[in-house]
mmCIF file of N, CA and C in Angstrom:
data_model
loop_
_atom_site.group_PDB
_atom_site.id
_atom_site.type_symbol
_atom_site.label_atom_id
_atom_site.label_comp_id
_atom_site.label_asym_id
_atom_site.label_seq_id
_atom_site.Cartn_x
_atom_site.Cartn_y
_atom_site.Cartn_z
ATOM 1 N N UNK A 1 -9.055 8.321 -10.668
ATOM 2 C CA UNK A 1 -9.542 8.970 -9.486
ATOM 3 C C UNK A 1 -8.691 8.520 -8.299
ATOM 4 N N UNK A 2 -8.489 9.416 -7.374
ATOM 5 C CA UNK A 2 -7.676 9.148 -6.194
ATOM 6 C C UNK A 2 -8.513 9.478 -4.971
ATOM 7 N N UNK A 3 -8.580 8.558 -4.013
ATOM 8 C CA UNK A 3 -9.381 8.773 -2.806
ATOM 9 C C UNK A 3 -8.621 8.236 -1.610
ATOM 10 N N UNK A 4 -8.717 8.924 -0.499
ATOM 11 C CA UNK A 4 -8.079 8.472 0.739
ATOM 12 C C UNK A 4 -9.173 8.047 1.704
ATOM 13 N N UNK A 5 -9.001 6.872 2.317
ATOM 14 C CA UNK A 5 -9.958 6.388 3.301
ATOM 15 C C UNK A 5 -9.225 5.570 4.352
ATOM 16 N N UNK A 6 -9.817 5.487 5.518
ATOM 17 C CA UNK A 6 -9.297 4.613 6.571
ATOM 18 C C UNK A 6 -10.217 3.416 6.774
ATOM 19 N N UNK A 7 -11.217 3.276 5.925
ATOM 20 C CA UNK A 7 -12.201 2.200 6.010
ATOM 21 C C UNK A 7 -11.827 1.113 4.999
ATOM 22 N N UNK A 8 -11.386 -0.027 5.491
ATOM 23 C CA UNK A 8 -10.927 -1.115 4.631
ATOM 24 C C UNK A 8 -12.049 -1.600 3.718
ATOM 25 N N UNK A 9 -13.241 -1.782 4.256
ATOM 26 C CA UNK A 9 -14.364 -2.267 3.450
ATOM 27 C C UNK A 9 -14.731 -1.275 2.345
ATOM 28 N N UNK A 10 -14.709 0.008 2.659
ATOM 29 C CA UNK A 10 -14.994 1.041 1.661
ATOM 30 C C UNK A 10 -13.947 1.019 0.553
ATOM 31 N N UNK A 11 -12.689 0.841 0.921
ATOM 32 C CA UNK A 11 -11.623 0.788 -0.071
ATOM 33 C C UNK A 11 -11.829 -0.386 -1.029
ATOM 34 N N UNK A 12 -12.172 -1.547 -0.497
ATOM 35 C CA UNK A 12 -12.410 -2.725 -1.345
ATOM 36 C C UNK A 12 -13.609 -2.487 -2.251
ATOM 37 N N UNK A 13 -14.647 -1.875 -1.715
ATOM 38 C CA UNK A 13 -15.866 -1.615 -2.480
ATOM 39 C C UNK A 13 -15.603 -0.682 -3.661
ATOM 40 N N UNK A 14 -14.803 0.365 -3.452
ATOM 41 C CA UNK A 14 -14.669 1.406 -4.463
ATOM 42 C C UNK A 14 -13.445 1.287 -5.358
ATOM 43 N N UNK A 15 -12.401 0.614 -4.897
ATOM 44 C CA UNK A 15 -11.112 0.689 -5.594
ATOM 45 C C UNK A 15 -10.843 -0.480 -6.528
ATOM 46 N N UNK A 16 -10.005 -0.210 -7.516
ATOM 47 C CA UNK A 16 -9.409 -1.250 -8.348
ATOM 48 C C UNK A 16 -7.992 -1.545 -7.869
ATOM 49 N N UNK A 17 -7.404 -0.576 -7.140
ATOM 50 C CA UNK A 17 -6.058 -0.731 -6.587
ATOM 51 C C UNK A 17 -6.017 0.072 -5.285
ATOM 52 N N UNK A 18 -5.452 -0.528 -4.257
ATOM 53 C CA UNK A 18 -5.329 0.132 -2.958
ATOM 54 C C UNK A 18 -3.846 0.271 -2.645
ATOM 55 N N UNK A 19 -3.423 1.494 -2.380
ATOM 56 C CA UNK A 19 -2.039 1.754 -1.993
ATOM 57 C C UNK A 19 -1.959 1.740 -0.472
ATOM 58 N N UNK A 20 -1.123 0.857 0.053
ATOM 59 C CA UNK A 20 -0.954 0.727 1.499
ATOM 60 C C UNK A 20 0.290 1.481 1.933
ATOM 61 N N UNK A 21 0.145 2.250 2.999
ATOM 62 C CA UNK A 21 1.257 3.057 3.493
ATOM 63 C C UNK A 21 1.824 2.475 4.773
ATOM 64 N N UNK A 22 3.105 2.716 4.982
ATOM 65 C CA UNK A 22 3.740 2.334 6.238
ATOM 66 C C UNK A 22 3.276 3.292 7.330
ATOM 67 N N UNK A 23 3.580 2.964 8.568
ATOM 68 C CA UNK A 23 3.273 3.868 9.670
ATOM 69 C C UNK A 23 4.154 5.104 9.570
ATOM 70 N N UNK A 24 3.632 6.245 10.034
ATOM 71 C CA UNK A 24 4.404 7.492 10.020
ATOM 72 C C UNK A 24 5.162 7.661 11.303
ATOM 73 N N UNK A 25 5.944 8.684 11.504
ATOM 74 C CA UNK A 25 6.219 9.744 10.534
ATOM 75 C C UNK A 25 7.088 9.223 9.398
ATOM 76 N N UNK A 26 7.220 10.027 8.371
ATOM 77 C CA UNK A 26 7.928 9.653 7.158
ATOM 78 C C UNK A 26 7.310 8.409 6.525
ATOM 79 N N UNK A 27 5.980 8.329 6.569
ATOM 80 C CA UNK A 27 5.273 7.207 5.957
ATOM 81 C C UNK A 27 5.514 7.217 4.454
ATOM 82 N N UNK A 28 5.446 6.045 3.866
ATOM 83 C CA UNK A 28 5.617 5.911 2.422
ATOM 84 C C UNK A 28 4.687 4.814 1.930
ATOM 85 N N UNK A 29 4.437 4.822 0.636
ATOM 86 C CA UNK A 29 3.602 3.791 0.039
ATOM 87 C C UNK A 29 4.446 2.528 -0.089
ATOM 88 N N UNK A 30 3.939 1.427 0.457
ATOM 89 C CA UNK A 30 4.698 0.180 0.482
ATOM 90 C C UNK A 30 4.207 -0.833 -0.544
ATOM 91 N N UNK A 31 2.906 -0.934 -0.727
ATOM 92 C CA UNK A 31 2.345 -1.937 -1.641
ATOM 93 C C UNK A 31 1.165 -1.358 -2.404
ATOM 94 N N UNK A 32 0.948 -1.913 -3.582
ATOM 95 C CA UNK A 32 -0.209 -1.586 -4.407
ATOM 96 C C UNK A 32 -1.025 -2.872 -4.554
ATOM 97 N N UNK A 33 -2.131 -2.967 -3.844
ATOM 98 C CA UNK A 33 -2.938 -4.185 -3.817
ATOM 99 C C UNK A 33 -3.999 -4.120 -4.914
ATOM 100 N N UNK A 34 -3.994 -5.117 -5.785
ATOM 101 C CA UNK A 34 -4.971 -5.195 -6.869
ATOM 102 C C UNK A 34 -6.282 -5.755 -6.331
ATOM 103 N N UNK A 35 -7.378 -5.090 -6.657
ATOM 104 C CA UNK A 35 -8.711 -5.553 -6.277
ATOM 105 C C UNK A 35 -9.406 -5.973 -7.555
ATOM 106 N N UNK A 36 -9.507 -7.279 -7.770
ATOM 107 C CA UNK A 36 -10.069 -7.775 -9.027
ATOM 108 C C UNK A 36 -11.455 -8.389 -8.847
ATOM 109 N N UNK A 37 -12.221 -7.842 -7.920
ATOM 110 C CA UNK A 37 -13.601 -8.298 -7.750
ATOM 111 C C UNK A 37 -14.454 -7.724 -8.869
ATOM 112 N N UNK A 38 -15.448 -8.482 -9.337
ATOM 113 C CA UNK A 38 -16.258 -8.015 -10.471
ATOM 114 C C UNK A 38 -17.060 -6.762 -10.120
ATOM 115 N N UNK A 39 -17.284 -5.955 -11.128
ATOM 116 C CA UNK A 39 -18.116 -4.749 -11.001
ATOM 117 C C UNK A 39 -19.423 -4.980 -11.731
ATOM 118 N N UNK A 40 -20.478 -4.308 -11.387
ATOM 119 C CA UNK A 40 -20.623 -3.328 -10.316
ATOM 120 C C UNK A 40 -20.611 -4.014 -8.943
ATOM 121 N N UNK A 41 -20.153 -3.273 -7.949
ATOM 122 C CA UNK A 41 -20.067 -3.797 -6.587
ATOM 123 C C UNK A 41 -21.088 -3.100 -5.706
ATOM 124 N N UNK A 42 -21.723 -3.886 -4.870
ATOM 125 C CA UNK A 42 -22.660 -3.348 -3.883
ATOM 126 C C UNK A 42 -22.237 -3.844 -2.520
ATOM 127 N N UNK A 43 -22.297 -2.956 -1.526
ATOM 128 C CA UNK A 43 -21.796 -3.274 -0.189
ATOM 129 C C UNK A 43 -22.430 -4.542 0.387
ATOM 130 N N UNK A 44 -23.719 -4.720 0.213
ATOM 131 C CA UNK A 44 -24.406 -5.883 0.788
ATOM 132 C C UNK A 44 -24.026 -7.182 0.086
ATOM 133 N N UNK A 45 -23.634 -7.114 -1.163
ATOM 134 C CA UNK A 45 -23.323 -8.310 -1.940
ATOM 135 C C UNK A 45 -21.826 -8.642 -1.965
ATOM 136 N N UNK A 46 -20.986 -7.632 -1.861
ATOM 137 C CA UNK A 46 -19.548 -7.855 -2.003
ATOM 138 C C UNK A 46 -18.997 -8.772 -0.909
ATOM 139 N N UNK A 47 -19.589 -8.710 0.280
ATOM 140 C CA UNK A 47 -19.103 -9.545 1.392
ATOM 141 C C UNK A 47 -19.392 -11.031 1.156
ATOM 142 N N UNK A 48 -20.254 -11.333 0.208
ATOM 143 C CA UNK A 48 -20.569 -12.724 -0.119
ATOM 144 C C UNK A 48 -19.632 -13.307 -1.172
ATOM 145 N N UNK A 49 -18.824 -12.461 -1.790
ATOM 146 C CA UNK A 49 -17.901 -12.936 -2.824
ATOM 147 C C UNK A 49 -16.809 -13.777 -2.167
ATOM 148 N N UNK A 50 -16.435 -14.907 -2.765
ATOM 149 C CA UNK A 50 -15.448 -15.796 -2.129
ATOM 150 C C UNK A 50 -14.070 -15.173 -1.929
ATOM 151 N N UNK A 51 -13.728 -14.120 -2.667
ATOM 152 C CA UNK A 51 -12.409 -13.494 -2.515
ATOM 153 C C UNK A 51 -12.409 -12.304 -1.568
ATOM 154 N N UNK A 52 -13.590 -11.842 -1.156
ATOM 155 C CA UNK A 52 -13.665 -10.626 -0.343
ATOM 156 C C UNK A 52 -12.823 -10.734 0.928
ATOM 157 N N UNK A 53 -12.993 -11.791 1.691
ATOM 158 C CA UNK A 53 -12.281 -11.892 2.968
ATOM 159 C C UNK A 53 -10.800 -12.224 2.790
ATOM 160 N N UNK A 54 -10.441 -12.818 1.690
ATOM 161 C CA UNK A 54 -9.018 -13.020 1.395
ATOM 162 C C UNK A 54 -8.347 -11.652 1.239
ATOM 163 N N UNK A 55 -8.974 -10.781 0.470
ATOM 164 C CA UNK A 55 -8.444 -9.440 0.264
ATOM 165 C C UNK A 55 -8.483 -8.648 1.565
ATOM 166 N N UNK A 56 -9.608 -8.680 2.252
ATOM 167 C CA UNK A 56 -9.759 -7.907 3.492
ATOM 168 C C UNK A 56 -8.744 -8.340 4.543
ATOM 169 N N UNK A 57 -8.575 -9.639 4.722
ATOM 170 C CA UNK A 57 -7.616 -10.138 5.711
ATOM 171 C C UNK A 57 -6.189 -9.724 5.355
ATOM 172 N N UNK A 58 -5.868 -9.715 4.076
ATOM 173 C CA UNK A 58 -4.536 -9.284 3.644
ATOM 174 C C UNK A 58 -4.312 -7.818 4.026
ATOM 175 N N UNK A 59 -5.299 -6.971 3.741
ATOM 176 C CA UNK A 59 -5.184 -5.549 4.048
ATOM 177 C C UNK A 59 -5.051 -5.312 5.554
ATOM 178 N N UNK A 60 -5.884 -5.974 6.333
ATOM 179 C CA UNK A 60 -5.840 -5.795 7.788
ATOM 180 C C UNK A 60 -4.516 -6.300 8.351
ATOM 181 N N UNK A 61 -4.019 -7.426 7.839
ATOM 182 C CA UNK A 61 -2.730 -7.941 8.299
ATOM 183 C C UNK A 61 -1.619 -6.931 8.019
ATOM 184 N N UNK A 62 -1.663 -6.298 6.859
ATOM 185 C CA UNK A 62 -0.659 -5.279 6.556
ATOM 186 C C UNK A 62 -0.754 -4.133 7.558
ATOM 187 N N UNK A 63 -1.950 -3.626 7.774
ATOM 188 C CA UNK A 63 -2.135 -2.470 8.653
ATOM 189 C C UNK A 63 -1.750 -2.771 10.098
ATOM 190 N N UNK A 64 -2.055 -3.966 10.563
ATOM 191 C CA UNK A 64 -1.802 -4.319 11.962
ATOM 192 C C UNK A 64 -0.363 -4.764 12.188
ATOM 193 N N UNK A 65 0.204 -5.518 11.263
ATOM 194 C CA UNK A 65 1.515 -6.133 11.485
ATOM 195 C C UNK A 65 2.637 -5.565 10.615
ATOM 196 N N UNK A 66 2.485 -5.696 9.324
ATOM 197 C CA UNK A 66 3.610 -5.423 8.434
ATOM 198 C C UNK A 66 3.915 -3.953 8.218
ATOM 199 N N UNK A 67 2.942 -3.047 8.393
ATOM 200 C CA UNK A 67 3.201 -1.627 8.133
ATOM 201 C C UNK A 67 4.252 -1.059 9.074
ATOM 202 N N UNK A 68 4.257 -1.479 10.321
ATOM 203 C CA UNK A 68 5.264 -0.967 11.253
ATOM 204 C C UNK A 68 6.636 -1.581 10.968
ATOM 205 N N UNK A 69 6.674 -2.825 10.506
ATOM 206 C CA UNK A 69 7.954 -3.450 10.153
ATOM 207 C C UNK A 69 8.584 -2.751 8.956
ATOM 208 N N UNK A 70 7.779 -2.435 7.953
ATOM 209 C CA UNK A 70 8.292 -1.776 6.754
ATOM 210 C C UNK A 70 8.710 -0.333 7.038
ATOM 211 N N UNK A 71 8.091 0.289 8.023
ATOM 212 C CA UNK A 71 8.422 1.671 8.368
ATOM 213 C C UNK A 71 9.877 1.798 8.784
ATOM 214 N N UNK A 72 10.398 0.789 9.442
ATOM 215 C CA UNK A 72 11.755 0.867 9.975
ATOM 216 C C UNK A 72 12.826 0.525 8.940
ATOM 217 N N UNK A 73 12.421 0.068 7.761
ATOM 218 C CA UNK A 73 13.404 -0.249 6.727
ATOM 219 C C UNK A 73 13.974 1.045 6.148
ATOM 220 N N UNK A 74 15.243 1.037 5.867
ATOM 221 C CA UNK A 74 15.924 2.214 5.325
ATOM 222 C C UNK A 74 15.619 2.363 3.835
ATOM 223 N N UNK A 75 15.605 3.613 3.373
ATOM 224 C CA UNK A 75 15.503 3.873 1.948
ATOM 225 C C UNK A 75 16.829 3.536 1.294
ATOM 226 N N UNK A 76 16.793 3.210 0.011
ATOM 227 C CA UNK A 76 18.022 2.815 -0.675
ATOM 228 C C UNK A 76 18.801 4.002 -1.233
ATOM 229 N N UNK A 77 18.320 5.215 -1.057
ATOM 230 C CA UNK A 77 19.027 6.396 -1.527
ATOM 231 C C UNK A 77 18.836 6.694 -3.000
ATOM 232 N N UNK A 78 18.085 5.888 -3.713
ATOM 233 C CA UNK A 78 17.863 6.101 -5.143
ATOM 234 C C UNK A 78 16.535 6.778 -5.414
ATOM 235 N N UNK A 79 15.826 7.161 -4.399
ATOM 236 C CA UNK A 79 14.537 7.801 -4.582
ATOM 237 C C UNK A 79 13.407 6.834 -4.287
ATOM 238 N N UNK A 80 12.196 7.337 -4.381
ATOM 239 C CA UNK A 80 11.034 6.499 -4.125
ATOM 240 C C UNK A 80 10.766 5.604 -5.318
ATOM 241 N N UNK A 81 10.293 4.428 -5.058
ATOM 242 C CA UNK A 81 9.982 3.470 -6.112
ATOM 243 C C UNK A 81 8.483 3.198 -6.135
ATOM 244 N N UNK A 82 8.008 2.783 -7.300
ATOM 245 C CA UNK A 82 6.615 2.375 -7.385
ATOM 246 C C UNK A 82 6.430 1.203 -6.436
ATOM 247 N N UNK A 83 5.363 1.211 -5.653
ATOM 248 C CA UNK A 83 5.186 0.147 -4.661
ATOM 249 C C UNK A 83 5.037 -1.231 -5.295
ATOM 250 N N UNK A 84 5.355 -2.239 -4.521
ATOM 251 C CA UNK A 84 5.246 -3.617 -4.963
ATOM 252 C C UNK A 84 3.795 -3.950 -5.273
ATOM 253 N N UNK A 85 3.474 -4.380 -6.515
ATOM 254 C CA UNK A 85 2.103 -4.792 -6.814
ATOM 255 C C UNK A 85 1.805 -6.154 -6.178
ATOM 256 N N UNK A 86 0.628 -6.280 -5.579
ATOM 257 C CA UNK A 86 0.251 -7.495 -4.868
ATOM 258 C C UNK A 86 -1.182 -7.864 -5.238
ATOM 259 N N UNK A 87 -1.430 -9.158 -5.420
ATOM 260 C CA UNK A 87 -2.789 -9.653 -5.603
ATOM 261 C C UNK A 87 -3.021 -10.709 -4.525
ATOM 262 N N UNK A 88 -3.752 -10.355 -3.441
ATOM 263 C CA UNK A 88 -3.946 -11.285 -2.328
ATOM 264 C C UNK A 88 -4.596 -12.603 -2.719
ATOM 265 N N UNK A 89 -5.485 -12.586 -3.704
ATOM 266 C CA UNK A 89 -6.161 -13.816 -4.134
ATOM 267 C C UNK A 89 -5.149 -14.757 -4.773
ATOM 268 N N UNK A 90 -4.269 -14.228 -5.608
ATOM 269 C CA UNK A 90 -3.237 -15.065 -6.223
ATOM 270 C C UNK A 90 -2.241 -15.571 -5.181
ATOM 271 N N UNK A 91 -1.915 -14.734 -4.185
ATOM 272 C CA UNK A 91 -1.018 -15.176 -3.114
ATOM 273 C C UNK A 91 -1.639 -16.323 -2.325
ATOM 274 N N UNK A 92 -2.928 -16.191 -2.007
ATOM 275 C CA UNK A 92 -3.616 -17.246 -1.260
ATOM 276 C C UNK A 92 -3.687 -18.530 -2.070
ATOM 277 N N UNK A 93 -3.925 -18.409 -3.366
ATOM 278 C CA UNK A 93 -3.972 -19.593 -4.225
ATOM 279 C C UNK A 93 -2.598 -20.263 -4.285
ATOM 280 N N UNK A 94 -1.541 -19.460 -4.336
ATOM 281 C CA UNK A 94 -0.189 -20.014 -4.370
ATOM 282 C C UNK A 94 0.130 -20.732 -3.057
ATOM 283 N N UNK A 95 -0.361 -20.205 -1.948
ATOM 284 C CA UNK A 95 -0.125 -20.834 -0.639
ATOM 285 C C UNK A 95 -0.816 -22.189 -0.541
ATOM 286 N N UNK A 96 -2.004 -22.310 -1.125
ATOM 287 C CA UNK A 96 -2.738 -23.572 -1.037
ATOM 288 C C UNK A 96 -2.195 -24.628 -1.987
ATOM 289 N N UNK A 97 -1.524 -24.199 -3.069
ATOM 290 C CA UNK A 97 -0.988 -25.178 -4.019
ATOM 291 C C UNK A 97 0.408 -25.662 -3.638
ATOM 292 N N UNK A 98 1.085 -24.923 -2.770
ATOM 293 C CA UNK A 98 2.407 -25.344 -2.310
ATOM 294 C C UNK A 98 2.371 -25.516 -0.805
ATOM 295 N N UNK A 99 3.052 -26.499 -0.309
ATOM 296 C CA UNK A 99 3.087 -26.760 1.120
ATOM 297 C C UNK A 99 4.334 -26.177 1.762
ATOM 298 N N UNK A 100 5.014 -25.270 1.064
ATOM 299 C CA UNK A 100 6.222 -24.660 1.615
ATOM 300 C C UNK A 100 5.851 -23.417 2.416
ATOM 301 N N UNK A 101 6.803 -22.560 2.644
ATOM 302 C CA UNK A 101 6.556 -21.349 3.418
ATOM 303 C C UNK A 101 5.552 -20.465 2.694
ATOM 304 N N UNK A 102 4.812 -19.639 3.452
ATOM 305 C CA UNK A 102 3.803 -18.784 2.829
ATOM 306 C C UNK A 102 4.414 -17.842 1.799
ATOM 307 N N UNK A 103 3.640 -17.609 0.741
ATOM 308 C CA UNK A 103 4.090 -16.690 -0.295
ATOM 309 C C UNK A 103 4.054 -15.269 0.236
ATOM 310 N N UNK A 104 4.950 -14.444 -0.255
ATOM 311 C CA UNK A 104 4.969 -13.040 0.129
ATOM 312 C C UNK A 104 5.178 -12.211 -1.119
ATOM 313 N N UNK A 105 4.880 -10.907 -1.044
ATOM 314 C CA UNK A 105 5.063 -10.065 -2.221
ATOM 315 C C UNK A 105 6.527 -10.034 -2.646
ATOM 316 N N UNK A 106 6.730 -9.780 -3.912
ATOM 317 C CA UNK A 106 8.100 -9.706 -4.431
ATOM 318 C C UNK A 106 8.849 -8.582 -3.736
ATOM 319 N N UNK A 107 10.077 -8.860 -3.341
ATOM 320 C CA UNK A 107 10.871 -7.834 -2.680
ATOM 321 C C UNK A 107 11.994 -7.342 -3.581
ATOM 322 N N UNK A 108 12.009 -7.793 -4.821
ATOM 323 C CA UNK A 108 13.005 -7.319 -5.769
ATOM 324 C C UNK A 108 12.781 -5.827 -5.995
ATOM 325 N N UNK A 109 13.839 -5.036 -6.057
ATOM 326 C CA UNK A 109 13.656 -3.606 -6.285
ATOM 327 C C UNK A 109 13.023 -3.346 -7.641
ATOM 328 N N UNK A 110 12.067 -2.462 -7.653
ATOM 329 C CA UNK A 110 11.424 -2.052 -8.891
ATOM 330 C C UNK A 110 12.291 -0.991 -9.548
ATOM 331 N N UNK A 111 12.331 -0.964 -10.859
ATOM 332 C CA UNK A 111 13.136 0.017 -11.565
ATOM 333 C C UNK A 111 12.332 1.251 -11.937
ATOM 334 N N UNK A 112 11.061 1.309 -11.545
ATOM 335 C CA UNK A 112 10.218 2.454 -11.857
ATOM 336 C C UNK A 112 10.387 3.514 -10.774
ATOM 337 N N UNK A 113 11.383 4.357 -10.904
ATOM 338 C CA UNK A 113 11.607 5.396 -9.921
ATOM 339 C C UNK A 113 10.602 6.517 -10.107
ATOM 340 N N UNK A 114 10.177 7.106 -9.009
ATOM 341 C CA UNK A 114 9.303 8.261 -9.053
ATOM 342 C C UNK A 114 10.170 9.480 -9.299
ATOM 343 N N UNK A 115 9.824 10.286 -10.277
ATOM 344 C CA UNK A 115 10.603 11.480 -10.609
ATOM 345 C C UNK A 115 10.037 12.677 -9.857
ATOM 346 N N UNK A 116 10.913 13.476 -9.265
ATOM 347 C CA UNK A 116 10.497 14.643 -8.519
ATOM 348 C C UNK A 116 10.917 15.914 -9.252
ATOM 349 N N UNK A 117 10.094 16.943 -9.141
ATOM 350 C CA UNK A 117 10.472 18.255 -9.656
ATOM 351 C C UNK A 117 11.391 18.899 -8.626
ATOM 352 N N UNK A 118 12.162 19.925 -9.008
ATOM 353 C CA UNK A 118 13.052 20.575 -8.038
ATOM 354 C C UNK A 118 12.323 21.050 -6.792
ATOM 355 N N UNK A 119 11.093 21.552 -6.921
ATOM 356 C CA UNK A 119 10.341 22.014 -5.754
ATOM 357 C C UNK A 119 10.094 20.860 -4.783
ATOM 358 N N UNK A 120 9.708 19.690 -5.303
ATOM 359 C CA UNK A 120 9.443 18.541 -4.438
ATOM 360 C C UNK A 120 10.717 18.042 -3.778
ATOM 361 N N UNK A 121 11.828 18.099 -4.490
ATOM 362 C CA UNK A 121 13.093 17.669 -3.913
ATOM 363 C C UNK A 121 13.456 18.580 -2.758
ATOM 364 N N UNK A 122 13.304 19.891 -2.954
ATOM 365 C CA UNK A 122 13.617 20.845 -1.897
ATOM 366 C C UNK A 122 12.744 20.589 -0.678
ATOM 367 N N UNK A 123 11.444 20.410 -0.882
ATOM 368 C CA UNK A 123 10.545 20.155 0.237
ATOM 369 C C UNK A 123 10.805 18.802 0.865
ATOM 370 N N UNK A 124 11.158 17.812 0.051
ATOM 371 C CA UNK A 124 11.423 16.484 0.573
ATOM 372 C C UNK A 124 12.651 16.432 1.444
ATOM 373 N N UNK A 125 13.622 17.327 1.213
ATOM 374 C CA UNK A 125 14.835 17.314 2.025
ATOM 375 C C UNK A 125 14.773 18.323 3.156
ATOM 376 N N UNK A 126 13.648 18.981 3.334
ATOM 377 C CA UNK A 126 13.517 20.020 4.346
ATOM 378 C C UNK A 126 13.622 19.480 5.767
ATOM 379 N N UNK A 127 13.392 18.194 5.957
ATOM 380 C CA UNK A 127 13.432 17.659 7.315
ATOM 381 C C UNK A 127 14.814 17.788 7.934
ATOM 382 N N UNK A 128 15.862 17.857 7.108
ATOM 383 C CA UNK A 128 17.220 17.990 7.614
ATOM 384 C C UNK A 128 17.696 19.443 7.609
ATOM 385 N N UNK A 129 16.910 20.326 7.029
ATOM 386 C CA UNK A 129 17.301 21.720 6.923
ATOM 387 C C UNK A 129 16.753 22.510 8.105
ATOM 388 N N UNK A 130 17.372 23.646 8.437
ATOM 389 C CA UNK A 130 16.821 24.481 9.503
ATOM 390 C C UNK A 130 15.471 25.042 9.073
ATOM 391 N N UNK A 131 14.653 25.383 10.050
ATOM 392 C CA UNK A 131 13.340 25.934 9.763
ATOM 393 C C UNK A 131 13.472 27.349 9.230
ATOM 394 N N UNK A 132 12.587 27.732 8.281
ATOM 395 C CA UNK A 132 12.640 29.096 7.745
ATOM 396 C C UNK A 132 12.351 30.125 8.846
ATOM 397 N N UNK A 133 12.761 31.372 8.599
ATOM 398 C CA UNK A 133 12.525 32.452 9.554
ATOM 399 C C UNK A 133 11.038 32.534 9.888
ATOM 400 N N UNK A 134 10.720 32.674 11.135
ATOM 401 C CA UNK A 134 9.326 32.791 11.576
ATOM 402 C C UNK A 134 8.685 31.457 11.900
ATOM 403 N N UNK A 135 9.306 30.339 11.564
ATOM 404 C CA UNK A 135 8.764 29.007 11.858
ATOM 405 C C UNK A 135 9.527 28.403 13.028
ATOM 406 N N UNK A 136 8.828 27.686 13.849
ATOM 407 C CA UNK A 136 9.459 27.029 14.977
ATOM 408 C C UNK A 136 9.404 25.534 14.776
ATOM 409 N N UNK A 137 10.359 24.850 15.347
ATOM 410 C CA UNK A 137 10.359 23.391 15.235
ATOM 411 C C UNK A 137 9.214 22.822 16.049
ATOM 412 N N UNK A 138 8.672 21.659 15.616
ATOM 413 C CA UNK A 138 7.534 21.064 16.340
ATOM 414 C C UNK A 138 7.917 20.579 17.713
#
């Protein structure tokens, strides 16, 4: 199932994986955050779980800080890649066990390229093409 929401708490409650997008225009999926809280989940009880705020703080930090930084990064020209998988609870645990710099998601390029059909390629490159007859630029 695929659902779009702007409510961080709702996303944690319902999802097993949350895809975080960079700021637009030309927004893209940057990370895939694993939500490994036990099911069934209830809104009143989930906030009491010891990992809830670790996950929530990670998501909010991405939305407030890192999403705009990632937006300005250039694409590598090889197409879209599957987003970096992240588990905030494991990152937090790694930070507490090491006294070095904070852990961050892997930045190694993923080899799982997203394949596009010819129609998607044409539409994806339309931003550089002139507008079709009858359409005006924004």
